[in-house]
Coordinates of C-alpha atoms in Angstrom, one line a residue:
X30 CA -76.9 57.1 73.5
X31 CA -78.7 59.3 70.9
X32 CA -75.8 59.1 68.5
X33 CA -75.4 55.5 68.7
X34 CA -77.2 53.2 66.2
X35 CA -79.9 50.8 67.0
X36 CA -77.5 48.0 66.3
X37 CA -74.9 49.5 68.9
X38 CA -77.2 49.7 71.6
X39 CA -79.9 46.6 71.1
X40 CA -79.6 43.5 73.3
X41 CA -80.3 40.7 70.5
X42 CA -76.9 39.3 70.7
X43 CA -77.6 36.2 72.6
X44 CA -74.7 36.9 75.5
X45 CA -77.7 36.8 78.1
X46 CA -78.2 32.8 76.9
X47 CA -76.6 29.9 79.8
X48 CA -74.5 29.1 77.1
X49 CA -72.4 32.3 76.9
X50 CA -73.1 33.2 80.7
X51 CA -71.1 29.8 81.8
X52 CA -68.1 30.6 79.7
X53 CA -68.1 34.1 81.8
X54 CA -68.3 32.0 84.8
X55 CA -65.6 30.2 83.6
X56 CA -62.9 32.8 82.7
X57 CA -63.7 34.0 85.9
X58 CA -62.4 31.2 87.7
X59 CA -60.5 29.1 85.0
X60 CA -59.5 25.5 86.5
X61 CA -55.2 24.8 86.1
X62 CA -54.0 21.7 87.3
X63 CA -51.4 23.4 89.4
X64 CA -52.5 27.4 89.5
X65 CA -56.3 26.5 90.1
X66 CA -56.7 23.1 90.9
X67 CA -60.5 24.0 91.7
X68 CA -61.0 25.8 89.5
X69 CA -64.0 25.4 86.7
X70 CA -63.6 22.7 83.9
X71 CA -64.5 24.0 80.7
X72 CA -66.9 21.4 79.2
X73 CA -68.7 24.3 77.1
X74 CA -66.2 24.6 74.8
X75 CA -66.4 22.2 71.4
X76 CA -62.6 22.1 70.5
X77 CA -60.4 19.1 69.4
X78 CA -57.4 19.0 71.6
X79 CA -56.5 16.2 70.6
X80 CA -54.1 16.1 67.8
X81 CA -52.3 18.8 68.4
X82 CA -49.3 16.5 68.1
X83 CA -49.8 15.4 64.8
X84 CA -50.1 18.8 63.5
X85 CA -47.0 20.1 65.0
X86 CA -45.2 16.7 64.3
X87 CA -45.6 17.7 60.2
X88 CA -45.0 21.6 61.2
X89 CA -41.6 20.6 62.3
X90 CA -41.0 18.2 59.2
X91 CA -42.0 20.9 57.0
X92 CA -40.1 24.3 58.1
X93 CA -40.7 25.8 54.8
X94 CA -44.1 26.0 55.0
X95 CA -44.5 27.5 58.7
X96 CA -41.5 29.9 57.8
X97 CA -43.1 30.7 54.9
X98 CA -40.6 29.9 52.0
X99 CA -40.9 27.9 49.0
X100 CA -37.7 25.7 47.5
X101 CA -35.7 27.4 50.2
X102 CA -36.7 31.1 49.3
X103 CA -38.9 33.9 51.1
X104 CA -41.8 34.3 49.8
X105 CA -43.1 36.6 52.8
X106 CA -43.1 40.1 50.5
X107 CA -45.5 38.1 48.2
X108 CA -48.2 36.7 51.5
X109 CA -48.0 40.0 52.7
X110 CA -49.0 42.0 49.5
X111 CA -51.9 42.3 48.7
X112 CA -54.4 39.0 47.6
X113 CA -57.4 38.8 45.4
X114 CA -59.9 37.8 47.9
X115 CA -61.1 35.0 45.6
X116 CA -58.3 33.3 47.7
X117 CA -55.2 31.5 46.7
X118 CA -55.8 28.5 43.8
X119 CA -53.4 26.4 45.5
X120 CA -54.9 26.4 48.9
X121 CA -58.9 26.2 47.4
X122 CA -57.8 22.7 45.6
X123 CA -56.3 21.3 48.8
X124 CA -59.6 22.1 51.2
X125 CA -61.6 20.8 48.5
X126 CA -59.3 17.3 47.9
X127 CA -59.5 17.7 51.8
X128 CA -63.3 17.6 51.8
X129 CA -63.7 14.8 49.3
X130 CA -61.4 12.7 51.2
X131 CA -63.7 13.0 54.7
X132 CA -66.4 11.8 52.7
X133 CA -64.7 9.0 51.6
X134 CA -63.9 10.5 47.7
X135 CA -67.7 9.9 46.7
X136 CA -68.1 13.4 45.5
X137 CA -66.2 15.6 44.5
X138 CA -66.1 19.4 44.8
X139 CA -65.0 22.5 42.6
X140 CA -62.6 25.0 43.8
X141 CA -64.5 27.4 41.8
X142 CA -67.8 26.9 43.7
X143 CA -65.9 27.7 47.1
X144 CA -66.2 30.6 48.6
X145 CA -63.6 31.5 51.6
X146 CA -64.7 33.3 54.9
X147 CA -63.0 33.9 57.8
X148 CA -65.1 30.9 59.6
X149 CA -68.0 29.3 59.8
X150 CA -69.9 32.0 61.8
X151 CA -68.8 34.1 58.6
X152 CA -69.8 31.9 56.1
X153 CA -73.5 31.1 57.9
X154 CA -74.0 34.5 57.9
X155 CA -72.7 35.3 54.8
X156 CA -75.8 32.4 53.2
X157 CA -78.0 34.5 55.4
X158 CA -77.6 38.0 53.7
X159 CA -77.4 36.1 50.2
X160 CA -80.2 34.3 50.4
X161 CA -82.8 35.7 52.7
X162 CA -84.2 39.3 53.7
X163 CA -85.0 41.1 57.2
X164 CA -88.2 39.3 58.5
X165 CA -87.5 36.0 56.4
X166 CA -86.9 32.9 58.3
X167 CA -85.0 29.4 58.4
X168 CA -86.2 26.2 59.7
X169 CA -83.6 24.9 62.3
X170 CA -83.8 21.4 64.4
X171 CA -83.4 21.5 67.7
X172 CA -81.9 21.1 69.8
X173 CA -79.4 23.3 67.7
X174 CA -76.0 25.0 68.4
X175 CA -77.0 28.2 70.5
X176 CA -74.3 30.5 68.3
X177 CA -77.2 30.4 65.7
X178 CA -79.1 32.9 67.7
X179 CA -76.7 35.3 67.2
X180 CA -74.9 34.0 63.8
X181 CA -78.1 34.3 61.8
X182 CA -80.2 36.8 63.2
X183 CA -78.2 39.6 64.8
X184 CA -77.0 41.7 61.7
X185 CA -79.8 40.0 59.3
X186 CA -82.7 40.1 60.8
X187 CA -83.8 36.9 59.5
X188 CA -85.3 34.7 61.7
X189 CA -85.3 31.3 63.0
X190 CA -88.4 29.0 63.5
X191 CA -87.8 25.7 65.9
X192 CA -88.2 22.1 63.9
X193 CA -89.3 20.8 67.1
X194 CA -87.8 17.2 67.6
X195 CA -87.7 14.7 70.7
X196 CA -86.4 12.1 72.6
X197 CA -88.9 9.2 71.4
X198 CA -86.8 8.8 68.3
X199 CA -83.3 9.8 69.0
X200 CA -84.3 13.8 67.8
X201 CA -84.7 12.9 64.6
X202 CA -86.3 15.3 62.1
X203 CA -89.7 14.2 60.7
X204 CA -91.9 15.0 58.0
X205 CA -95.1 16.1 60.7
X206 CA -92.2 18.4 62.7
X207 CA -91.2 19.9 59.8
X208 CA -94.6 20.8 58.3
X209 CA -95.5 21.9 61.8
X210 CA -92.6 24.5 61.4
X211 CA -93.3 26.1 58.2
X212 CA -96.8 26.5 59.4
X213 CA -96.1 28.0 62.3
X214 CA -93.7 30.6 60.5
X215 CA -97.0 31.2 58.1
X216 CA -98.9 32.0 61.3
X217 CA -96.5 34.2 62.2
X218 CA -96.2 35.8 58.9
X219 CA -92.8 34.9 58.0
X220 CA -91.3 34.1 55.1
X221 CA -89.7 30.9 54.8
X222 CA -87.0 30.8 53.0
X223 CA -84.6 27.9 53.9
X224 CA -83.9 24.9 56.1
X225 CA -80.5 24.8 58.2
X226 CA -79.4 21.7 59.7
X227 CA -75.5 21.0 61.4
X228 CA -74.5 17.3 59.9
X229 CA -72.9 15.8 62.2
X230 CA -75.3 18.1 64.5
X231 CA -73.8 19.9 67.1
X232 CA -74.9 19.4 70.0
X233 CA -76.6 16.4 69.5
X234 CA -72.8 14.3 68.1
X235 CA -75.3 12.2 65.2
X236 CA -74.9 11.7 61.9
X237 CA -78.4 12.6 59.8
X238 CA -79.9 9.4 58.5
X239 CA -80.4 8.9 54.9
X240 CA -83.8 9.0 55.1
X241 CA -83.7 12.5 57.3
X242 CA -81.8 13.3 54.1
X243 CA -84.0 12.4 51.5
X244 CA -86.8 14.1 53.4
X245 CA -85.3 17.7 53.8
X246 CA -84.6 17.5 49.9
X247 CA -88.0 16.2 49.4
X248 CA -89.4 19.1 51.2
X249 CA -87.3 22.0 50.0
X250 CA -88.3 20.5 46.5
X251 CA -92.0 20.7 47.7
X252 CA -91.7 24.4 49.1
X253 CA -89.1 25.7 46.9
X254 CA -86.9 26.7 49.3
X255 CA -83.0 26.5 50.1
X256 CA -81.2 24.0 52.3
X257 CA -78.1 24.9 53.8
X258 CA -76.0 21.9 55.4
X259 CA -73.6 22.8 57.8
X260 CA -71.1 20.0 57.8
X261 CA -68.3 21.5 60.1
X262 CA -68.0 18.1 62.2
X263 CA -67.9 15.6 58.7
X264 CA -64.2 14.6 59.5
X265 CA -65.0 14.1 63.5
X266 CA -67.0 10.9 62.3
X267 CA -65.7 8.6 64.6
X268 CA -67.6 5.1 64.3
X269 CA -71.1 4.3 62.2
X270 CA -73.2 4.8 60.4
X271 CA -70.6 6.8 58.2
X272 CA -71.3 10.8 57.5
X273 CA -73.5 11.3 54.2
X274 CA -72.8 14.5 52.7
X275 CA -75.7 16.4 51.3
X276 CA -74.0 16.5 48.0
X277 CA -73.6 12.7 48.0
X278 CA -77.7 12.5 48.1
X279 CA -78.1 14.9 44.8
X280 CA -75.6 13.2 43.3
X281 CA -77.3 9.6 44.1
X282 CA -80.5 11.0 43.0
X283 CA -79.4 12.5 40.0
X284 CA -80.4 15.9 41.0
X285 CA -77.4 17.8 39.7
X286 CA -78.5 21.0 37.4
X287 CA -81.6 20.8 38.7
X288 CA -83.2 23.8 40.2
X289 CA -82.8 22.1 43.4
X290 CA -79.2 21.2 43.0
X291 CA -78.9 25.2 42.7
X292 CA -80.2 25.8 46.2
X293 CA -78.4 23.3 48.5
X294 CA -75.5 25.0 50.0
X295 CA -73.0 23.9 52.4
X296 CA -70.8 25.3 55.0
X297 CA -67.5 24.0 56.2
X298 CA -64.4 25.0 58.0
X299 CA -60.9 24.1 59.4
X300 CA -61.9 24.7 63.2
X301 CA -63.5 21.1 64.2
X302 CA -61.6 18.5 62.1
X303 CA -58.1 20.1 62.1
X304 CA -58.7 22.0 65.4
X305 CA -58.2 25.5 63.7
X306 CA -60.4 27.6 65.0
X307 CA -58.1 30.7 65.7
X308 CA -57.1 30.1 62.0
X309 CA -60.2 31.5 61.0
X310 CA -60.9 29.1 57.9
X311 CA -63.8 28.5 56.7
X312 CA -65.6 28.0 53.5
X313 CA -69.1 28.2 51.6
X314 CA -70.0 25.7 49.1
X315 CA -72.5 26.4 46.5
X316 CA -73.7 25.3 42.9
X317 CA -75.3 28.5 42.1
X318 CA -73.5 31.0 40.4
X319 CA -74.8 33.8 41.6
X320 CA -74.7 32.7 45.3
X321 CA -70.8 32.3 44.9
X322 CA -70.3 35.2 43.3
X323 CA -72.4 37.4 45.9
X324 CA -71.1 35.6 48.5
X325 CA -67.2 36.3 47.0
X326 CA -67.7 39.9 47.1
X327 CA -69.2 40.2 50.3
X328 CA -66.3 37.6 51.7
X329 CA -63.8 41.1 51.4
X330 CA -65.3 42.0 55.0
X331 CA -64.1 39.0 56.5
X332 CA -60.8 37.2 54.3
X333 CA -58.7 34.6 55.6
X334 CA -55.1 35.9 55.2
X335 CA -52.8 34.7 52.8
X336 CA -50.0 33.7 55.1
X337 CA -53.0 31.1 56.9
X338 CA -54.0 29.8 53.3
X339 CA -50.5 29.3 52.1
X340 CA -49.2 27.4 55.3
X341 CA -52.7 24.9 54.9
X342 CA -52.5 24.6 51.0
X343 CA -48.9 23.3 52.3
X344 CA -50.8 20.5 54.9
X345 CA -53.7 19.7 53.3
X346 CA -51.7 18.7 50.1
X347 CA -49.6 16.4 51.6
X348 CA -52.1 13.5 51.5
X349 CA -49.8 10.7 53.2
X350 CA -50.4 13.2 56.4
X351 CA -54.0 14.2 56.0
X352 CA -54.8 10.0 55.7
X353 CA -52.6 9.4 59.0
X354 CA -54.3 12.5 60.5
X355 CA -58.2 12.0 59.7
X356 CA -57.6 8.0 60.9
X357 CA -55.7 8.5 64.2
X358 CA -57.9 11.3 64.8
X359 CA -61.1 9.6 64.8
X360 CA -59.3 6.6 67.3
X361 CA -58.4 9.1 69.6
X362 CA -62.3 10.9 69.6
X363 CA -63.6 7.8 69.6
X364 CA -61.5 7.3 72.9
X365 CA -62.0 9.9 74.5
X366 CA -65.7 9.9 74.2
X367 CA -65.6 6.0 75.9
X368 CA -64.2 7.8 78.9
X369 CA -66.4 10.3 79.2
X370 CA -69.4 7.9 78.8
X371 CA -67.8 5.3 81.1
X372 CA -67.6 8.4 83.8
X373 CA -71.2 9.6 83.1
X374 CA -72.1 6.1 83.4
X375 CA -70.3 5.5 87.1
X376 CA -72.0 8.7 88.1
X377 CA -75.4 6.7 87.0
X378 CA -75.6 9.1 84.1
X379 CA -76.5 8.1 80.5
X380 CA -76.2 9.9 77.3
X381 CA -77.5 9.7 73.3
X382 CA -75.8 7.4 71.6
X383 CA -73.4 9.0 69.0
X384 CA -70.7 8.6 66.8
X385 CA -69.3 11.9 65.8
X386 CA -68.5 15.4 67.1
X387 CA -66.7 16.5 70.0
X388 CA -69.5 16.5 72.5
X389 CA -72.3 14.1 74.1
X390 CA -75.6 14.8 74.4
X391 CA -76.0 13.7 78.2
X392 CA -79.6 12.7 79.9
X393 CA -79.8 14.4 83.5
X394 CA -83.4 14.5 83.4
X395 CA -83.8 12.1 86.5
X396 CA -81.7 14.6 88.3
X397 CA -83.9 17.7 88.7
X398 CA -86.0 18.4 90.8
X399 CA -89.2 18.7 88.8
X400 CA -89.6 18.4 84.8
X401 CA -89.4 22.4 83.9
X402 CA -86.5 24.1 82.6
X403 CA -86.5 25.9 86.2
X404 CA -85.3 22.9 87.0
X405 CA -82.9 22.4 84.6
X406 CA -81.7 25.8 85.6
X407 CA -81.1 25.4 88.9
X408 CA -79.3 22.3 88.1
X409 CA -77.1 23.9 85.4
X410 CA -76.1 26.3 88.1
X411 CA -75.0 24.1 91.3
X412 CA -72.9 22.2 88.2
X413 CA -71.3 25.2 87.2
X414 CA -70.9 27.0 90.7
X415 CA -70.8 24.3 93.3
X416 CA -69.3 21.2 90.8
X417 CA -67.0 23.8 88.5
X418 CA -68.0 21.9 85.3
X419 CA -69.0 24.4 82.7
X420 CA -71.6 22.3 81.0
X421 CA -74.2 23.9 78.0
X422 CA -77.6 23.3 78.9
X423 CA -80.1 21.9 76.9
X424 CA -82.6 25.0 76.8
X425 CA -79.9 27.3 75.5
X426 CA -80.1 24.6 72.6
X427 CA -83.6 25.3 72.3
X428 CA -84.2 21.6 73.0
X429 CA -88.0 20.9 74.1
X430 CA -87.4 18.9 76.8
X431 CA -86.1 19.7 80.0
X432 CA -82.8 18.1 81.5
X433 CA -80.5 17.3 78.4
X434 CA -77.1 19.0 78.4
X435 CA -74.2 19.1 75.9
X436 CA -70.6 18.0 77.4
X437 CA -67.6 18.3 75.6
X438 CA -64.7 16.1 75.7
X439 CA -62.0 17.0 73.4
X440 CA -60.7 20.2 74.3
X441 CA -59.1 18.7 77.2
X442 CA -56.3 16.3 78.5
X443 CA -57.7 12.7 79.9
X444 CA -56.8 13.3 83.4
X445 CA -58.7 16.9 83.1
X446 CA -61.9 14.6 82.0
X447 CA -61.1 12.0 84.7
X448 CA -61.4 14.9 87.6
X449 CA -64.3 16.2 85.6
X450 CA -66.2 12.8 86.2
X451 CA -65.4 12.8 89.6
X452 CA -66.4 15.8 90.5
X453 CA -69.8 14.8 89.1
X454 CA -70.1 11.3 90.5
X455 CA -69.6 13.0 93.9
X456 CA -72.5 15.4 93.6
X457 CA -74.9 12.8 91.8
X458 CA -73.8 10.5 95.0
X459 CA -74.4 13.9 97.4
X460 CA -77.9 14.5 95.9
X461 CA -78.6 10.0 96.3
X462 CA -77.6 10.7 100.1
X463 CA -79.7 13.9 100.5
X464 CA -82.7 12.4 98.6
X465 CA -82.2 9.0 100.5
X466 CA -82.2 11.6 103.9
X467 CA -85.2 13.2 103.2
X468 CA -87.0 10.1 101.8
X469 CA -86.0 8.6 105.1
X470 CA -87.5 11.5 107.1
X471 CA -90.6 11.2 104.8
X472 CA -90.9 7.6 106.0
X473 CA -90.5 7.9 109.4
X474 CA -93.1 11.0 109.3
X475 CA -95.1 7.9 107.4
X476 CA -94.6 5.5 109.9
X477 CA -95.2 7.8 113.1
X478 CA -98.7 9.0 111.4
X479 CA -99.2 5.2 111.1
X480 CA -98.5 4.3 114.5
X481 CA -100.3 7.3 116.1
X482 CA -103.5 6.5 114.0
X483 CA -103.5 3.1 114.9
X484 CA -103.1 3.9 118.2
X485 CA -106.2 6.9 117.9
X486 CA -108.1 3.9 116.0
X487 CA -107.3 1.3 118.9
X488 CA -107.8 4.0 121.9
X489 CA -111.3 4.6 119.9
X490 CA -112.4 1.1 119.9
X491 CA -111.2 0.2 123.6
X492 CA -113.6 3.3 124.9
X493 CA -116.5 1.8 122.7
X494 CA -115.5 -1.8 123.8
X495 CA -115.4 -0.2 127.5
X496 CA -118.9 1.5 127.0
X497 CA -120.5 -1.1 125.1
X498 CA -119.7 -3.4 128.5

């Protein structure tokens, strides 16, 4: 072990967190409709299923591109060669076009400011090493995506310090939580040198208010600190309010070439609104110079490969597709999402109201058996062991309240989520019937003690009515 590094043989990873250990439990016993019909149903998992259709629908209208030719010629000498790892023009000014069409065209975004990494765990990580040292830390919501335990911190160092939010308004970032945080990294002696915040959050499936908004610009203005918006689930906006970019408040507030302006950042990727995340796209945005070009040179430990950028500069630039896609996508999350609430809701289960993403933020507090995340725990486990639903639960979000849980929805077909749901309503109607049981048992134990003091109490006064005669 002596001549492995501390990095090799430490244990700050994250694997031991619920989230992680219920995917292990999962490829352990992987449900198949007909190889393992009782099997576990991966709910953990935030993938868009689907559309896969669509995208191999324009795959098979576009053979050139997948084959990789152009006007009818090979061009598979020049992917393979080597590539600047600035990435290819042609596919930086379609994921930028790409991006400005999600938001609705109401900003607009230079290729030059992009930076491509191989993902959004990449490019998080990436902003961390550019713009923060070991022992520095980042404000982060919660609940927040668990991956963040390991994205930001492992290789860093930096660290992360909760923004505590709640229930009573929806988990909505305030101006008291977030002062609470940076004080509470100043009693800890950190450093704080950003905020970090998922729009649309994951796991939460909300869009950020514009008030939430203005008040994380208003308070990295105060501080004079960064803000990185991670906006990997802006095209899953599926109903309103409509997603508000971070960009699209600067611009409104006429912040650009500020000094602020230079420390917003966002991240993006391919994975969630196209459903690419084996492609390995994703993107930093950033309007200060020397962010981009640090983050450029340390992109050439993690590039997307040319052949991948060539094939989506292909997609993304045919825009009579990428309108069908983004608006028969959002139909088909939007639907998906009313079937797993209308099964949550049949098994007497509610969830956060939401409008984007490809999860919901379900309420099973009423379920546990006391309000602790021991609790929760033991829940999370007789879901995942005795129900074979591979749900996330809340405290491996970090979330301060016991008996939330994230559900995804996407990453399956609808008779997959129709077993899901009920599987569940049988065990929410199994713990009613064993509740009901013991309550019954309770109350006859009530009523016998009832019965055999009134009888003491009547025995009593007949021997003192007897005596007093």
């Amino acid at each position: 072990m002596g001549l492995l590094s501390r990095k090799a043989t430490c244990n700050s990873h994250g694997q031991d967190s619920s989230y992680f250990l219920g995917w292990q439990e999962y490829e352990r016993n992987p449900y198949d409709e007909v190889e393992n019909p009782q099997g576990i149903i991966q709910m953990g998992l935030a993938e868009n299923q689907l559309s896969f259709d669509l995208l191999e629908s324009w795959l098979a209208k576009n053979p050139d591109a997948a084959s990789f030719r152009r006007d009818g010629q090979s061009i598979f000498k020049e992917l393979a060669l080597f590539q600047d790892y600035h990435g290819l023009p042609a596919f930086k000014n379609a994921l930028v076009d790409f991006m400005s069409e999600i938001r609705g065209n109401k900003v607009k975004f230079d290729p030059s400011h992009v930076v491509l990494t191989a993902g959004a765990t990449s490019a998080n990580e990436t902003l961390m090493f550019c713009l923060a040292e070991q022992g520095d830390a980042f404000l982060l919501p919660t609940p927040y995506y668990p991956g963040f335990d390991r994205d930001l911190k492992w290789r860093t160092g930096v660290e992360i310090v909760p923004i505590q939010c709640t229930s009573s308004n929806r988990f909505q970032i305030t101006a008291a939580a977030l002062e609470e945080a940076y004080q509470e990294a100043q009693r800890k002696n950190l450093r704080v040198k950003g905020v970090l915040v998922t729009n649309p959050s994951n796991p939460l499936g909300t869009t950020m208010t514009r008030d939430e908004l203005d008040l994380l610009v208003n308070f990295i203005t105060d501080k004079e600190i960064h803000l990185i918006s991670d906006e990997i689930y802006s095209g899953t906006v599926f109903s309103s309010p409509a997603f508000v970019s971070i960009m699209e408040v600067l611009k409104d507030r006429n912040l650009g070439k500020t000094e602020v302006w230079e420390r917003v950042h966002i991240v993006y990727s391919l994975s969630k609104d196209l459903g690419l995340p084996g492609f390995r796209v994703g993107a930093i945005y950033s309007n200060d110079p020397i962010v981009v070009a640090a983050a450029t040179k340390m992109s050439s430990f993690g590039l997307v490969s040319s052949q991948t950028q060539y094939l989506l500069s292909a997609m993304l630039s045919d825009k009579k597709f990428t309108k069908e896609y983004i608006a028969k996508n959002h139909k088909r999350l939007q639907k998906q999402r009313s079937k797993l609430v209308a099964g949550l809701g049949k098994a007497g289960i509610g969830c956060l109201e939401s409008n984007a993403g490809l999860f919901c933020w379900v309420d099973m507090r009423h379920l546990l058996s006391s309000d602790t995340f021991e609790a929760e725990m033991e829940l999370w486990k007789r879901i995942v062991y005795d129900v074979k639903l591979n749900i996330s639960p809340g405290s491996s979000c970090h979330c301060s309240e016991p008996g939330w849980f994230r559900v995804c929805f996407a990453n399956m077909p609808e008779d997959t989520l129709k077993l899901a749901m009920q599987r569940l309503k049988s065990f929410v109607g199994s713990i009613a019937v064993n509740d009901r049981s013991h309550q019954e048992l309770k109350n006859s134990r009530r009523k016998f003690r009832t019965k055999w003091v009134f009888r003491l109490s009547f025995q009593s006064f007949h021997d003192r009515e007897q005596d007093e005669r």
